[in-house]
Short mmCIF file of C-alpha atoms and ligand atoms in Angstrom, two decimals:
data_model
loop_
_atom_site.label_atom_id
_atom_site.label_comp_id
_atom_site.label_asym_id
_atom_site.label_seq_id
_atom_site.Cartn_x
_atom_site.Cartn_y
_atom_site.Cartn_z
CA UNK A 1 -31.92 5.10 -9.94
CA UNK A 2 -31.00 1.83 -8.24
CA UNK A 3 -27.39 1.53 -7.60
CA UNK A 4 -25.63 -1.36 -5.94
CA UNK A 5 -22.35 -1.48 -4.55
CA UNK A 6 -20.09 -4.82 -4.30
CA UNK A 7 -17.19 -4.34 -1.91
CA UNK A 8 -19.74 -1.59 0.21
CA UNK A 9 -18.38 -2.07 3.26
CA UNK A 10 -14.78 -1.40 2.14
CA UNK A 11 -13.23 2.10 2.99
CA UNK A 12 -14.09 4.07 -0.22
CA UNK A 13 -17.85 2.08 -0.12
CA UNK A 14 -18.48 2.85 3.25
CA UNK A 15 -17.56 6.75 2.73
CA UNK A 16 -19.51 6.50 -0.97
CA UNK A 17 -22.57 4.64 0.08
CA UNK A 18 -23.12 6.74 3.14
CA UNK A 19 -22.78 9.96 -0.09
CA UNK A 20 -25.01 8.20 -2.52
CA UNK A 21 -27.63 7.67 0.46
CA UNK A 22 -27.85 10.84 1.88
CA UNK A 23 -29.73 13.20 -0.56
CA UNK A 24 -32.42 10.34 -1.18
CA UNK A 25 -31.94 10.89 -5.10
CA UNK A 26 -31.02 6.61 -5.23
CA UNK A 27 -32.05 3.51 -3.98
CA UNK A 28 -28.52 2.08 -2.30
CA UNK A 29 -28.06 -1.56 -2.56
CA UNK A 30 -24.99 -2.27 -0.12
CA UNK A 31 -23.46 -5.74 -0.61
CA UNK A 32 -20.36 -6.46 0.84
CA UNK A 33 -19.23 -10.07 2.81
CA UNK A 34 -19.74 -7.91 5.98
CA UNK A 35 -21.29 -4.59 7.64
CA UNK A 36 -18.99 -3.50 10.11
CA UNK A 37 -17.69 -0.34 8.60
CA UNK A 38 -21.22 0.36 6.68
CA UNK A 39 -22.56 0.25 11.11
CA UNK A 40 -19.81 2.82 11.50
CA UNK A 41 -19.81 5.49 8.95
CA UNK A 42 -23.90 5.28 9.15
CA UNK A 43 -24.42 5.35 12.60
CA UNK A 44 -27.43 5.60 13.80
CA UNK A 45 -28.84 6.04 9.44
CA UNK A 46 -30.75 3.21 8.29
CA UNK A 47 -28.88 1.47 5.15
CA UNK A 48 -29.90 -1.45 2.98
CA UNK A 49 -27.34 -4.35 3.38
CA UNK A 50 -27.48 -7.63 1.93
CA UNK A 51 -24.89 -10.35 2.72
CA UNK A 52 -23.05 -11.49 -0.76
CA UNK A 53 -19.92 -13.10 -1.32
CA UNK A 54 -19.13 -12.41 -4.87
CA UNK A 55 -17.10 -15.25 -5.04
CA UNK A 56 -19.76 -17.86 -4.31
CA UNK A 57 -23.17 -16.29 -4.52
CA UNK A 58 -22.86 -16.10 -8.46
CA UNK A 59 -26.92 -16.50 -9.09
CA UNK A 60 -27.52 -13.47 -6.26
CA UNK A 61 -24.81 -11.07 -8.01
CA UNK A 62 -26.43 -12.32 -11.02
CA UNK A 63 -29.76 -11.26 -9.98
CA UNK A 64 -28.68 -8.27 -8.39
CA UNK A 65 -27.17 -6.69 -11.54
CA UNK A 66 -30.19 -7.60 -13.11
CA UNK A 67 -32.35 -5.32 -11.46
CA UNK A 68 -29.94 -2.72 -11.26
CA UNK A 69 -29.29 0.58 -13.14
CA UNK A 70 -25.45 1.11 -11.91
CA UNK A 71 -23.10 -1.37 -10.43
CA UNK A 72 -20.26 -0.36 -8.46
CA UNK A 73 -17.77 -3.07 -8.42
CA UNK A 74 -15.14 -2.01 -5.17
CA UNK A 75 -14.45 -6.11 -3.85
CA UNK A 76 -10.84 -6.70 -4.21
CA UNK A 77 -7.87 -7.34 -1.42
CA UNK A 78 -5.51 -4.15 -1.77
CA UNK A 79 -2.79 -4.64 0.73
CA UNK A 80 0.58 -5.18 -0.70
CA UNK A 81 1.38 -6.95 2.76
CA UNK A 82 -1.08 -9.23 1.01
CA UNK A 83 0.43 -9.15 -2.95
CA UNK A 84 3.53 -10.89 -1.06
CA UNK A 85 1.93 -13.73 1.60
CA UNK A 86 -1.47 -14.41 -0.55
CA UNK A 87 -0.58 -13.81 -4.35
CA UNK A 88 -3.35 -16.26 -6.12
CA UNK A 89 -6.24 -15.54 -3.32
CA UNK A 90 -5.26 -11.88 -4.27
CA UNK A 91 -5.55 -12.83 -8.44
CA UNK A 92 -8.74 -15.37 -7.94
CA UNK A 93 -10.90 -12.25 -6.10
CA UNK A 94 -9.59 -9.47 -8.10
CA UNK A 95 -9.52 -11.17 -11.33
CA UNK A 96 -11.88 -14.12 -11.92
CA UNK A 97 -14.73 -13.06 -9.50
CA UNK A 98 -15.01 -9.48 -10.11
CA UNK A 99 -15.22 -10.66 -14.06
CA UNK A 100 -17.79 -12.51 -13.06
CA UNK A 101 -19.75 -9.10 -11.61
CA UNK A 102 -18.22 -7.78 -14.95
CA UNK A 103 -19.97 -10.44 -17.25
CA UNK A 104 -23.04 -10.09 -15.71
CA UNK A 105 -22.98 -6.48 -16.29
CA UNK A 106 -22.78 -7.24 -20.14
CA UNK A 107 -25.48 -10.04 -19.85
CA UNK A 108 -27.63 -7.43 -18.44
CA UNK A 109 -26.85 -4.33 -20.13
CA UNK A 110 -26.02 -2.47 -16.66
CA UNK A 111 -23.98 0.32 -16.38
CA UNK A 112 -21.06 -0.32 -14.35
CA UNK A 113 -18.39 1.57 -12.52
CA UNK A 114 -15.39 -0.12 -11.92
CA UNK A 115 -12.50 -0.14 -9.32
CA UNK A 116 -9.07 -0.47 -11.02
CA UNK A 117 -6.08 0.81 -9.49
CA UNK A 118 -3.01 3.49 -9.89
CA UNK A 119 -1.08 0.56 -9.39
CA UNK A 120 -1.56 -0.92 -13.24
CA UNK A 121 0.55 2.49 -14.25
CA UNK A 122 3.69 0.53 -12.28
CA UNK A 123 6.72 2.33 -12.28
CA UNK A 124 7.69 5.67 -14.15
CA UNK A 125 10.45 4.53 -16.17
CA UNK A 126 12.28 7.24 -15.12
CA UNK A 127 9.75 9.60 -16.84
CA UNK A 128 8.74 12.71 -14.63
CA UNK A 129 5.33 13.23 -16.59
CA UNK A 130 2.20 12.83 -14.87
CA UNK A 131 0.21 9.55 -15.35
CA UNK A 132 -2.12 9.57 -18.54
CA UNK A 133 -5.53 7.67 -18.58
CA UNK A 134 -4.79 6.99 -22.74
CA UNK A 135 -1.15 7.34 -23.40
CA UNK A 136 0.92 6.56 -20.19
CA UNK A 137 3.14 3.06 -20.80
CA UNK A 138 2.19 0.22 -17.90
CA UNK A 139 5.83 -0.80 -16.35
CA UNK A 140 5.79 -3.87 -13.77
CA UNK A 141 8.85 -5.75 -12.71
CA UNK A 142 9.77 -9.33 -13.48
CA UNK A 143 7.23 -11.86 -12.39
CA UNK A 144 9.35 -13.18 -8.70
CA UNK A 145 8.72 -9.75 -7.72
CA UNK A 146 5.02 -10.31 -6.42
CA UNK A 147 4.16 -7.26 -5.84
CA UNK A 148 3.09 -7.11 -9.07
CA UNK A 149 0.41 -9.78 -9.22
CA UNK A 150 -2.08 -7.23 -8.17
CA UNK A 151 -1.19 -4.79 -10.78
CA UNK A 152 -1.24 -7.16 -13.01
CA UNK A 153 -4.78 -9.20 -12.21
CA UNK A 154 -6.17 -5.39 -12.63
CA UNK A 155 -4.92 -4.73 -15.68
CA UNK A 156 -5.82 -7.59 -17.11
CA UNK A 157 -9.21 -6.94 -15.84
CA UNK A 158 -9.15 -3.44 -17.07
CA UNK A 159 -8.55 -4.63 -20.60
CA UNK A 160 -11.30 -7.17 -20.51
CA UNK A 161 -13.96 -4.32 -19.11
CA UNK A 162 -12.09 -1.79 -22.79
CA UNK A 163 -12.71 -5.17 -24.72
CA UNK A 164 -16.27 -5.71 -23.41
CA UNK A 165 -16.84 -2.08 -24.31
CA UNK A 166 -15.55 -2.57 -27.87
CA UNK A 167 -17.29 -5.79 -28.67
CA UNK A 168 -20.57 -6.26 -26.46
CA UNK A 169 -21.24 -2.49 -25.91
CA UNK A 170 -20.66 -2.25 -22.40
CA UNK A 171 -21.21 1.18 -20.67
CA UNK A 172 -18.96 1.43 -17.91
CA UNK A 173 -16.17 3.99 -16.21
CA UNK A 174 -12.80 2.92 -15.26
CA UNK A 175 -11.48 4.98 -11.78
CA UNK A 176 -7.91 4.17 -11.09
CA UNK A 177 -7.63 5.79 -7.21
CA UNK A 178 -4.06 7.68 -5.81
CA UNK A 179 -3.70 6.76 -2.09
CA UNK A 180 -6.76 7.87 -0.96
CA UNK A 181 -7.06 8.70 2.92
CA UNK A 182 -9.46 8.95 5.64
CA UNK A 183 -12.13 8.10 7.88
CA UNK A 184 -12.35 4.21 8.05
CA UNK A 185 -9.46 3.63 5.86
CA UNK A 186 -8.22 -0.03 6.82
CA UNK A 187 -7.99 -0.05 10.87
CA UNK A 188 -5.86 0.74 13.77
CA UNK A 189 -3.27 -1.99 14.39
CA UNK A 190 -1.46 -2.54 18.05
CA UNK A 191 0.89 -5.06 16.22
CA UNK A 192 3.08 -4.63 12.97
CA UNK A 193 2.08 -8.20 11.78
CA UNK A 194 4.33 -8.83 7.73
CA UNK A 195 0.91 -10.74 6.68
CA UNK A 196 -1.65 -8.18 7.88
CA UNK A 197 -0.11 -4.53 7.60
CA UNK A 198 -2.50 -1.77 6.68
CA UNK A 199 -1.86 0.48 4.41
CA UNK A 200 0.55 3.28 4.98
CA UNK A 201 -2.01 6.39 6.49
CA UNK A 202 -3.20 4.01 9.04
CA UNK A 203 0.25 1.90 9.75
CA UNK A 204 1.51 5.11 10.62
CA UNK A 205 -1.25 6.43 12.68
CA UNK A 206 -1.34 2.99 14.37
CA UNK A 207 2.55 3.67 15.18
CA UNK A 208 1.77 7.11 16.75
CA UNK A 209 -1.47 5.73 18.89
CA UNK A 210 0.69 2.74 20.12
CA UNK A 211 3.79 4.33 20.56
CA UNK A 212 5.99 2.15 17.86
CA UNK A 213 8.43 3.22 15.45
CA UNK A 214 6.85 4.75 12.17
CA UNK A 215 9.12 2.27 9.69
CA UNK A 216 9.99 3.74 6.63
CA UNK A 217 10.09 1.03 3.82
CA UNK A 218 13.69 1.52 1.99
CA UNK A 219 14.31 4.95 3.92
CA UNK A 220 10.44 6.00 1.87
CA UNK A 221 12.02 8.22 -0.80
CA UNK A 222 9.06 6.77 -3.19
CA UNK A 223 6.45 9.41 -3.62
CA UNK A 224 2.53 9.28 -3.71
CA UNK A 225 -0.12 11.69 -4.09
CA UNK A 226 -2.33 11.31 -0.94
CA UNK A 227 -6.23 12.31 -1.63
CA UNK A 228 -8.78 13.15 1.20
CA UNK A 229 -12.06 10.49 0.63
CA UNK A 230 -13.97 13.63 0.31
CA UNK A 231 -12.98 14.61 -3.00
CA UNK A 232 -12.92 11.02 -3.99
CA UNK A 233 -16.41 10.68 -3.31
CA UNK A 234 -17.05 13.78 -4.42
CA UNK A 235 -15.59 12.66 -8.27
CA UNK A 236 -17.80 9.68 -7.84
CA UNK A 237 -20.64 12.01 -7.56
CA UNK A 238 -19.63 13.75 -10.91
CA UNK A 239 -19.05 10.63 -12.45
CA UNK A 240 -22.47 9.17 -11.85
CA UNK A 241 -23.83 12.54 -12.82
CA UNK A 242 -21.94 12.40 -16.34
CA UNK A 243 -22.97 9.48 -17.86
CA UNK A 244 -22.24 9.97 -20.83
CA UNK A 245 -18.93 12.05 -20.67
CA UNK A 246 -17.19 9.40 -18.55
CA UNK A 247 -18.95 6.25 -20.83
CA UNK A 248 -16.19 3.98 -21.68
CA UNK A 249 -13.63 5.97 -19.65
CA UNK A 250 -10.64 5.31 -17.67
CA UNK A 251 -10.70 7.69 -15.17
CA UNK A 252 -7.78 9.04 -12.45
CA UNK A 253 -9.16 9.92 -9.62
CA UNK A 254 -6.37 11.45 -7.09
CA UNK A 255 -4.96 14.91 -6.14
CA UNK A 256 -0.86 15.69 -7.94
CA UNK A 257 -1.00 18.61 -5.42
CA UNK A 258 -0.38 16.48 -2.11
CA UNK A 259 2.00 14.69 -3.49
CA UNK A 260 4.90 13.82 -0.99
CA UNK A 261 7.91 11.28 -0.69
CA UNK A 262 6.72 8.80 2.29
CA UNK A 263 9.58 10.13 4.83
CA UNK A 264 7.92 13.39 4.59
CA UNK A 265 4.54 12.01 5.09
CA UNK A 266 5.90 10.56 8.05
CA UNK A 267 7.32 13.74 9.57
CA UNK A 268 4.01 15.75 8.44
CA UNK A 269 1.93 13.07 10.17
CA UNK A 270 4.31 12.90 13.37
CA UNK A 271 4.45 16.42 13.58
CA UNK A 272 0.44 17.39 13.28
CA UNK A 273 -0.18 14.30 15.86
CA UNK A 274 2.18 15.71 18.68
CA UNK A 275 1.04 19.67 18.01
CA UNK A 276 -3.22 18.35 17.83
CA UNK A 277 -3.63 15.61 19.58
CA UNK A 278 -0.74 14.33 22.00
CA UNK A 279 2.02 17.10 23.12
CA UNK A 280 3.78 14.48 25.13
CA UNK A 281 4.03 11.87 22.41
CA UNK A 282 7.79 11.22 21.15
CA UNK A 283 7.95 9.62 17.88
CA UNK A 284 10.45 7.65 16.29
CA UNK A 285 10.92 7.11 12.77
CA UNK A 286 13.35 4.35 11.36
CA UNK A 287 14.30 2.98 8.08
CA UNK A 288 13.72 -0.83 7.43
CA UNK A 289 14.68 -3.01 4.54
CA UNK A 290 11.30 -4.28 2.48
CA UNK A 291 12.88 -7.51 2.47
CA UNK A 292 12.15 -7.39 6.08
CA UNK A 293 8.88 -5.37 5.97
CA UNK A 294 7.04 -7.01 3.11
CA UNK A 295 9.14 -10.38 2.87
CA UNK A 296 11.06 -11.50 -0.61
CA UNK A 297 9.12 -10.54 -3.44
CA UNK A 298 8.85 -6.43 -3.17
CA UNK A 299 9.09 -4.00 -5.35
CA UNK A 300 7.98 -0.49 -4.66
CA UNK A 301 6.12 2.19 -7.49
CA UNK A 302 8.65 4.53 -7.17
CA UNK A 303 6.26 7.70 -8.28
CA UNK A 304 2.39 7.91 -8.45
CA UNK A 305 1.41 11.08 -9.83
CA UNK A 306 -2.03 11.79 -11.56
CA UNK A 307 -3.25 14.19 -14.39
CA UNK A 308 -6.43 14.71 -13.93
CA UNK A 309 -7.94 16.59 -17.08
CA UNK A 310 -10.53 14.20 -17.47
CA UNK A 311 -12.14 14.98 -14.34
CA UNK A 312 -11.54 18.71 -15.06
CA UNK A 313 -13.37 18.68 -18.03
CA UNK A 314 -16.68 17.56 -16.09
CA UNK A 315 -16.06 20.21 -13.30
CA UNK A 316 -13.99 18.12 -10.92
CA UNK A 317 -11.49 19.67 -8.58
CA UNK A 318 -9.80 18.60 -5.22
CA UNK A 319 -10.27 20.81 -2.48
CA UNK A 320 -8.05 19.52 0.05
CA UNK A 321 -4.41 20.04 0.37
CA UNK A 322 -2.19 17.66 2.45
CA UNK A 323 -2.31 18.99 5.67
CA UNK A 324 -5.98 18.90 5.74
CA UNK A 325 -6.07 16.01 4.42
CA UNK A 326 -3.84 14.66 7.32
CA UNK A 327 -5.29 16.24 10.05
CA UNK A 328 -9.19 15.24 9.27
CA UNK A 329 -8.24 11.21 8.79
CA UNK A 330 -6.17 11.66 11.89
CA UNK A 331 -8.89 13.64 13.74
CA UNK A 332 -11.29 10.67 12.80
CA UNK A 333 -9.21 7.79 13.91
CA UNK A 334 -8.36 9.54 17.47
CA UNK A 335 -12.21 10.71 18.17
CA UNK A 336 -13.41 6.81 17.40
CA UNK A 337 -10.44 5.34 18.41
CA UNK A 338 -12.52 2.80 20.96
CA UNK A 339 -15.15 1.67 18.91
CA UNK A 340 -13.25 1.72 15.79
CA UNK A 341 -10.98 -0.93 17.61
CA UNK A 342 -14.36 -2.46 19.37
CA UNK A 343 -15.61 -3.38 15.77
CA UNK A 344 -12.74 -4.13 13.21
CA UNK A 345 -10.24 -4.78 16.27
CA UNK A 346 -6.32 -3.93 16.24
P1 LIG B 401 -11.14 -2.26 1.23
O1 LIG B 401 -10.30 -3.45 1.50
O2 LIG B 401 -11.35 -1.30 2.33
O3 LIG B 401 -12.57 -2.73 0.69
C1 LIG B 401 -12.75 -3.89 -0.09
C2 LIG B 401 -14.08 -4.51 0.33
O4 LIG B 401 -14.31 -5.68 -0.46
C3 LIG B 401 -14.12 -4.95 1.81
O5 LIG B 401 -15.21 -4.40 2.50
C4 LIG B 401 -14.27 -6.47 1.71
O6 LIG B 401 -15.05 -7.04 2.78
C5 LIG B 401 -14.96 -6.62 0.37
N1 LIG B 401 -14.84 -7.99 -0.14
C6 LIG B 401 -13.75 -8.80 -0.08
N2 LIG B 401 -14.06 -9.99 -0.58
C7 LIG B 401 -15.35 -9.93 -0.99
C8 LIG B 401 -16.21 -10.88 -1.59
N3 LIG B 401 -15.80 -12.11 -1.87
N4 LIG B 401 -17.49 -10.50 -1.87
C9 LIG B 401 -17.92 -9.23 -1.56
N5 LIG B 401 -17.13 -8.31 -0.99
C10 LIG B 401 -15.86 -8.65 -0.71
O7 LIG B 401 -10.51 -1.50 -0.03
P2 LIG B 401 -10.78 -0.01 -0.59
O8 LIG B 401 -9.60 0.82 -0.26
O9 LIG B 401 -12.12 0.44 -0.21
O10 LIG B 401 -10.71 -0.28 -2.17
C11 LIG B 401 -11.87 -0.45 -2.97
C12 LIG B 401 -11.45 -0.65 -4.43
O11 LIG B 401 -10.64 0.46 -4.87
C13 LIG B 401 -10.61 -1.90 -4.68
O12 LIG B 401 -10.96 -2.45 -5.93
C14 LIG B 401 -9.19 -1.38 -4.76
O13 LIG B 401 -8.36 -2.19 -5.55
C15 LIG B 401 -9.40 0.00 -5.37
N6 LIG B 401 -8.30 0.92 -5.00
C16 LIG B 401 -8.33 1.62 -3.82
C17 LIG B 401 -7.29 2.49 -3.53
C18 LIG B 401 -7.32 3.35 -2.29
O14 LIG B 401 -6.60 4.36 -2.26
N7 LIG B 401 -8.11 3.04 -1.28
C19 LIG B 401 -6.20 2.64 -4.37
C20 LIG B 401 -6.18 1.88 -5.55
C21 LIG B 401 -7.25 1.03 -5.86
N1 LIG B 402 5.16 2.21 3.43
C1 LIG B 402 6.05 2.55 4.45
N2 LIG B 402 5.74 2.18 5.72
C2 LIG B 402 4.59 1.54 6.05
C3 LIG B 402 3.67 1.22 5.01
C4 LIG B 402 4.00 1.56 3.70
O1 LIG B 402 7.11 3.13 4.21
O2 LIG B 402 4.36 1.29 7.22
C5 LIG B 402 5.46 2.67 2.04
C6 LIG B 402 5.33 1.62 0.94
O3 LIG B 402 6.54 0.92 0.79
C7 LIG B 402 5.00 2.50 -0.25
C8 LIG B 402 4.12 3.62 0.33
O4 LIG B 402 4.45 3.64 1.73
O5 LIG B 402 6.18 3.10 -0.74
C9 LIG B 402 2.63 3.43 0.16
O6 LIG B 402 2.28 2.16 0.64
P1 LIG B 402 0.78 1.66 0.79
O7 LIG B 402 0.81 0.34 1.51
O8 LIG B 402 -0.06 2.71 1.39
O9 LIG B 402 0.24 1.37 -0.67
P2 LIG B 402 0.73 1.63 -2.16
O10 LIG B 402 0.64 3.07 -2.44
O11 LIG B 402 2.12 1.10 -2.31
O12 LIG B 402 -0.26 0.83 -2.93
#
């Protein structure tokens, strides 16, 4: 089967092309703006990388799609840092241009597998109950609060992809991810920098490598459910295996197990990085307002939790608990700590 991937060189692409290569069952089509972190996770492995911008080389994508049997559509910016400073770059990329990979998909009657996000589910309302593919309400704040924008593009997009389904028979699978972590997720950085922050896993580990406070956003009572890229990659296998159970599906893809407030995500992670890798390291860990983190404009999910019986039902399950999950993205980012930082930089 041919299968391309827009957005390959992205933290879940890199980890899922480097999957869907190994076992020589596909031809890989890796298309991303750049290769860095494709060079990293493949090492010395041959890959097939093509330069394409989705948001200019319409005729390419176009072409690409056509010839394809499976489209993975991962391009998008996903840094709130990002939902705050760059809110219409973040809606022209995540909305109009991906529909464009979307439309073509229809043109061409290629299956497609698209990136949406937890983040459309919003806030819980106050409702304990687990997120539901189907049933679960979508709650976003009022429109100053920015954060929402990228919810929001997504969803919209989401409902164009159902609508598509409905009324030009698209066949395609929905995955909305929970926090995943791990090897190459976003990049080590020296600096906290408002417009440029990587996402929490990394900020953190960043903090600890660099000796800077780990800053809790609002004191980080707000919970998430962190996933190891393993088992994310590992329900993209099943998907792409069960074409017919996940066909016009909207898919979570994240493990309720690890699920942890963000001040105890930053103890776990302070506490496995002194006992594994740096017994004289002291960290600090301080509470700062997201006014002053993220800017005006902030507003945080305040629980992310999954239910996952869709996956389930095709033989799906998470292997790794939290801890693990810590200690193998941390393990990655300290053994390639120099030419992680010699590639993306910090
Ligand atoms: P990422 O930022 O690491 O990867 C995105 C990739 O898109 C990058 O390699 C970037 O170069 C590429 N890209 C940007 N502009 C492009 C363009 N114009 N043309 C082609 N490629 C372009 O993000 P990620 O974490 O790998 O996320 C991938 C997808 O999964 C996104 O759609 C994101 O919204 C979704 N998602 C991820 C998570 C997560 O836990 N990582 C959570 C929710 C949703
Ligand atoms: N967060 C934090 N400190 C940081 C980065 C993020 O406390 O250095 C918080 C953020 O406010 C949110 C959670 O960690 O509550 C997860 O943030 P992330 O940027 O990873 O993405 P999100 O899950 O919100 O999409």
């Amino acid at each position: 089967m041919k299968i391309s991937l827009f957005g390959a060189s992205g933290f879940i692409g890199s980890n899922l092309a480097l999957k869907l290569s190994e076992d020589g069952k596909h031809d890989v089509h890796l298309c991303d703006v750049e290769d860095k972190k494709l060079r990293l996770r493949f090492e010395n492995a041959s890959f097939k990388y093509e330069k394409v911008d989705i948001s200019t080389d319409k005729d390419r994508v176009d072409e690409i799609v056509r010839t394809s049997d499976l489209v993975f559509d991962l391009a998008a910016y996903v840094h709130p840092a990002m939902f705050i400073s760059n809110p219409l770059d973040v809606v022209k990329l995540n909305f109009f241009d991906c529909l464009n990979v979307i439309q073509s998909c229809v043109r061409h009657n290629t299956r497609l597998i698209h990136f949406s996000t937890s983040e459309v589910y919003g806030k819980t309302g106050g409702s304990s109950e687990p997120f539901k593919e189907d049933q679960t309400d979508l709650i976003l704040g009022p429109i100053q609060n920015q954060r929402w924008i990228y919810s929001c593009a997504k969803q919209l997009l989401d409902r164009m992809i159902y609508a598509y389904g409905v009324e030009h028979g698209l066949n395609y699978t929905l995955i909305r991810p929970f926090n995943f972590v791990g090897p190459l997720m976003d990049r080590f950085a020296k600096k906290w920098d408002r417009e440029d922050n990587p996402r929490v896993f990394a900020n953190f580990m960043s903090s600890l490598v660099y000796n800077r406070p780990l800053q809790l956003v609002d004191g980080g009572m707000n919970r998430r459910c962190f996933t190891y890229i393993d088992d994310a990659v590992s329900a993209m296998e099943a998907i792409v295996d069960h074409p017919d159970e996940m066909n016009r599906q909207i898919v979570n893809v994240g493990n309720p197990a690890n699920e942890s407030s963000i001040a105890d995500f930053a103890k776990l992670m302070s506490d496995l990085y002194v006992r594994n890798f740096d017994s004289s390291a002291a960290p600090v860990i301080q509470s700062v307002a997201s006014n002053d983190f993220y800017g005006k404009g902030y507003e945080d999910c305040d629980r992310r939790l999954p239910d996952i019986s869709k996956l389930r039902s095709i033989g799906w399950e998470p292997k790794y608990g939290l801890e693990e999950t810590v200690l193998r993205s941390m393990q990655y980012f300290v053994q390639n700590k120099t030419r992680l930082v010699e590639l993306l930089g910090d």
